[in-house]
């Protein structure tokens, strides 16, 4: 069994009014602390797996790192994702210390207030066809096929190769 799901008894309700108890696959979520340069940056809740990649992506999107050259080390231990930077950049501070799947609401509030970061410095584009094939690829991912409606992402190279 995938460590990101567990079997749970649920009640399935049908349109004819009947109710049946069944075992179903449920997504597991865990709480972790993001620690950057010895400081507790945030408490996050997400599905287990690829925590280090999530942390690096979070720091990159917040302009706290520009590349892997800015990273001295990254590891997970005792419920924490610990990142030590070789080069410290101020970047964007979090509006909240507790992050979960609804945290996009904070970004919407900033957008409504007219506060927006500059676009990330990207010098390439991905074709529409690559994006559509990425959607198909995500739909075939084991966790998505098991539980469905999972927040997922695909990592695609500038030339359209599906990486992760």
Coordinates of C-alpha atoms in Angstrom, one line a residue:
X1 CA 0.0 0.0 0.0
X2 CA 1.1 3.5 -0.8
X3 CA 2.3 5.4 2.4
X4 CA 0.3 8.4 1.2
X5 CA -3.0 6.6 1.5
X6 CA -4.7 4.4 4.1
X7 CA -7.9 2.3 4.1
X8 CA -10.8 3.8 6.1
X9 CA -14.4 2.7 6.5
X10 CA -16.7 5.3 5.0
X11 CA -20.4 5.5 4.4
X12 CA -21.3 5.7 0.7
X13 CA -24.7 7.3 0.0
X14 CA -26.5 6.5 -3.2
X15 CA -29.1 8.5 -5.1
X16 CA -31.8 5.9 -4.1
X17 CA -31.3 6.8 -0.4
X18 CA -29.4 3.7 0.5
X19 CA -26.2 3.9 2.6
X20 CA -23.5 1.3 2.5
X21 CA -20.3 1.0 4.7
X22 CA -17.3 0.4 2.5
X23 CA -13.5 0.5 2.8
X24 CA -12.0 3.2 0.7
X25 CA -8.5 4.7 0.1
X26 CA -8.1 8.1 1.9
X27 CA -5.2 10.5 1.5
X28 CA -2.9 10.8 4.5
X29 CA -1.8 14.3 5.5
X30 CA 0.9 15.2 7.9
X31 CA 2.1 18.3 9.7
X32 CA 5.7 19.5 9.3
X33 CA 7.7 22.5 10.2
X34 CA 9.7 24.4 7.6
X35 CA 12.9 25.7 9.2
X36 CA 15.2 28.0 7.2
X37 CA 18.6 29.0 8.5
X38 CA 17.7 27.9 12.1
X39 CA 14.4 29.9 12.2
X40 CA 10.9 28.3 12.2
X41 CA 9.4 29.7 8.9
X42 CA 6.1 27.9 8.8
X43 CA 4.0 24.9 9.8
X44 CA 2.7 23.0 6.8
X45 CA 0.2 20.3 6.2
X46 CA 0.4 18.2 3.1
X47 CA 0.5 14.7 1.7
X48 CA 3.8 12.9 2.5
X49 CA 6.4 12.7 -0.2
X50 CA 8.9 15.0 -1.8
X51 CA 9.0 17.4 1.2
X52 CA 12.4 18.7 0.3
X53 CA 11.3 19.6 -3.3
X54 CA 8.3 21.4 -1.9
X55 CA 10.5 23.4 0.5
X56 CA 12.9 24.4 -2.3
X57 CA 10.0 25.4 -4.6
X58 CA 8.4 27.4 -1.8
X59 CA 11.7 29.3 -1.2
X60 CA 12.2 29.9 -4.9
X61 CA 8.7 31.2 -5.5
X62 CA 9.2 33.6 -2.5
X63 CA 12.6 34.8 -3.9
X64 CA 14.5 33.5 -0.9
X65 CA 16.7 31.4 -3.3
X66 CA 17.5 31.8 -7.0
X67 CA 19.1 28.4 -7.6
X68 CA 20.6 25.3 -6.0
X69 CA 23.8 27.3 -5.6
X70 CA 22.0 29.2 -2.8
X71 CA 21.4 25.9 -0.8
X72 CA 24.0 24.6 1.6
X73 CA 21.8 21.7 2.7
X74 CA 18.3 20.4 2.8
X75 CA 17.0 17.5 4.9
X76 CA 14.0 16.1 6.7
X77 CA 14.3 15.1 10.3
X78 CA 12.0 14.8 13.3
X79 CA 8.9 16.3 11.6
X80 CA 10.9 19.2 10.2
X81 CA 12.2 20.2 6.7
X82 CA 15.5 21.9 7.5
X83 CA 17.0 24.2 4.9
X84 CA 20.4 25.9 5.4
X85 CA 21.2 28.5 2.7
X86 CA 24.7 29.3 1.4
X87 CA 23.4 32.7 0.3
X88 CA 20.7 34.5 2.2
X89 CA 18.2 36.5 0.2
X90 CA 15.4 38.4 1.9
X91 CA 12.6 37.5 -0.5
X92 CA 8.9 37.6 0.4
X93 CA 7.9 36.8 3.9
X94 CA 4.9 34.6 4.6
X95 CA 1.6 36.3 5.5
X96 CA 0.8 33.3 7.7
X97 CA 2.9 30.8 9.5
X98 CA 0.4 27.9 9.0
X99 CA 0.1 26.7 5.4
X100 CA -2.4 24.2 4.0
X101 CA -4.1 23.5 0.8
X102 CA -6.3 26.6 1.1
X103 CA -3.3 29.0 1.5
X104 CA -3.8 30.4 -1.9
X105 CA -6.4 32.6 -0.3
X106 CA -3.5 34.8 1.1
X107 CA -2.2 35.3 -2.4
X108 CA -5.7 36.3 -3.6
X109 CA -5.9 38.9 -0.8
X110 CA -2.6 40.4 -1.9
X111 CA -3.7 40.4 -5.6
X112 CA -7.0 42.2 -4.6
X113 CA -4.9 44.8 -2.7
X114 CA -2.7 45.4 -5.8
X115 CA 0.4 43.9 -4.1
X116 CA 2.1 41.5 -6.4
X117 CA 5.7 40.2 -6.7
X118 CA 7.5 40.7 -10.0
X119 CA 7.3 37.7 -12.3
X120 CA 10.0 35.1 -11.9
X121 CA 12.9 35.6 -14.3
X122 CA 12.0 33.0 -16.9
X123 CA 13.4 33.1 -20.4
X124 CA 11.5 30.1 -21.9
X125 CA 8.0 29.0 -22.7
X126 CA 6.1 25.7 -22.6
X127 CA 3.7 24.9 -25.5
X128 CA 0.0 24.4 -25.0
X129 CA 0.4 20.8 -26.2
X130 CA 3.0 20.1 -23.4
X131 CA 0.7 21.6 -20.8
X132 CA -2.2 19.4 -22.0
X133 CA 0.0 16.3 -22.1
X134 CA 1.1 17.2 -18.5
X135 CA -2.6 17.1 -17.5
X136 CA -3.0 13.7 -19.0
X137 CA 0.3 12.6 -17.2
X138 CA -1.0 13.8 -13.8
X139 CA -4.2 11.9 -14.3
X140 CA -2.2 8.7 -14.7
X141 CA -0.2 9.3 -11.5
X142 CA -0.7 6.4 -9.0
X143 CA -1.9 8.6 -6.1
X144 CA -4.3 10.4 -8.3
X145 CA -5.7 7.2 -9.7
X146 CA -6.0 5.7 -6.2
X147 CA -7.8 8.6 -4.5
X148 CA -8.5 11.2 -7.1
X149 CA -8.9 15.0 -6.6
X150 CA -5.4 15.4 -5.1
X151 CA -3.5 18.7 -5.5
X152 CA -0.7 17.6 -7.8
X153 CA 1.9 19.1 -10.1
X154 CA 4.1 18.1 -12.9
X155 CA 7.7 19.2 -13.5
X156 CA 8.3 19.8 -17.2
X157 CA 11.6 20.9 -18.9
X158 CA 11.6 23.9 -21.2
X159 CA 11.7 21.6 -24.2
X160 CA 8.6 19.7 -23.0
X161 CA 10.1 16.6 -21.4
X162 CA 8.0 15.4 -18.5
X163 CA 10.5 15.1 -15.6
X164 CA 8.5 14.5 -12.4

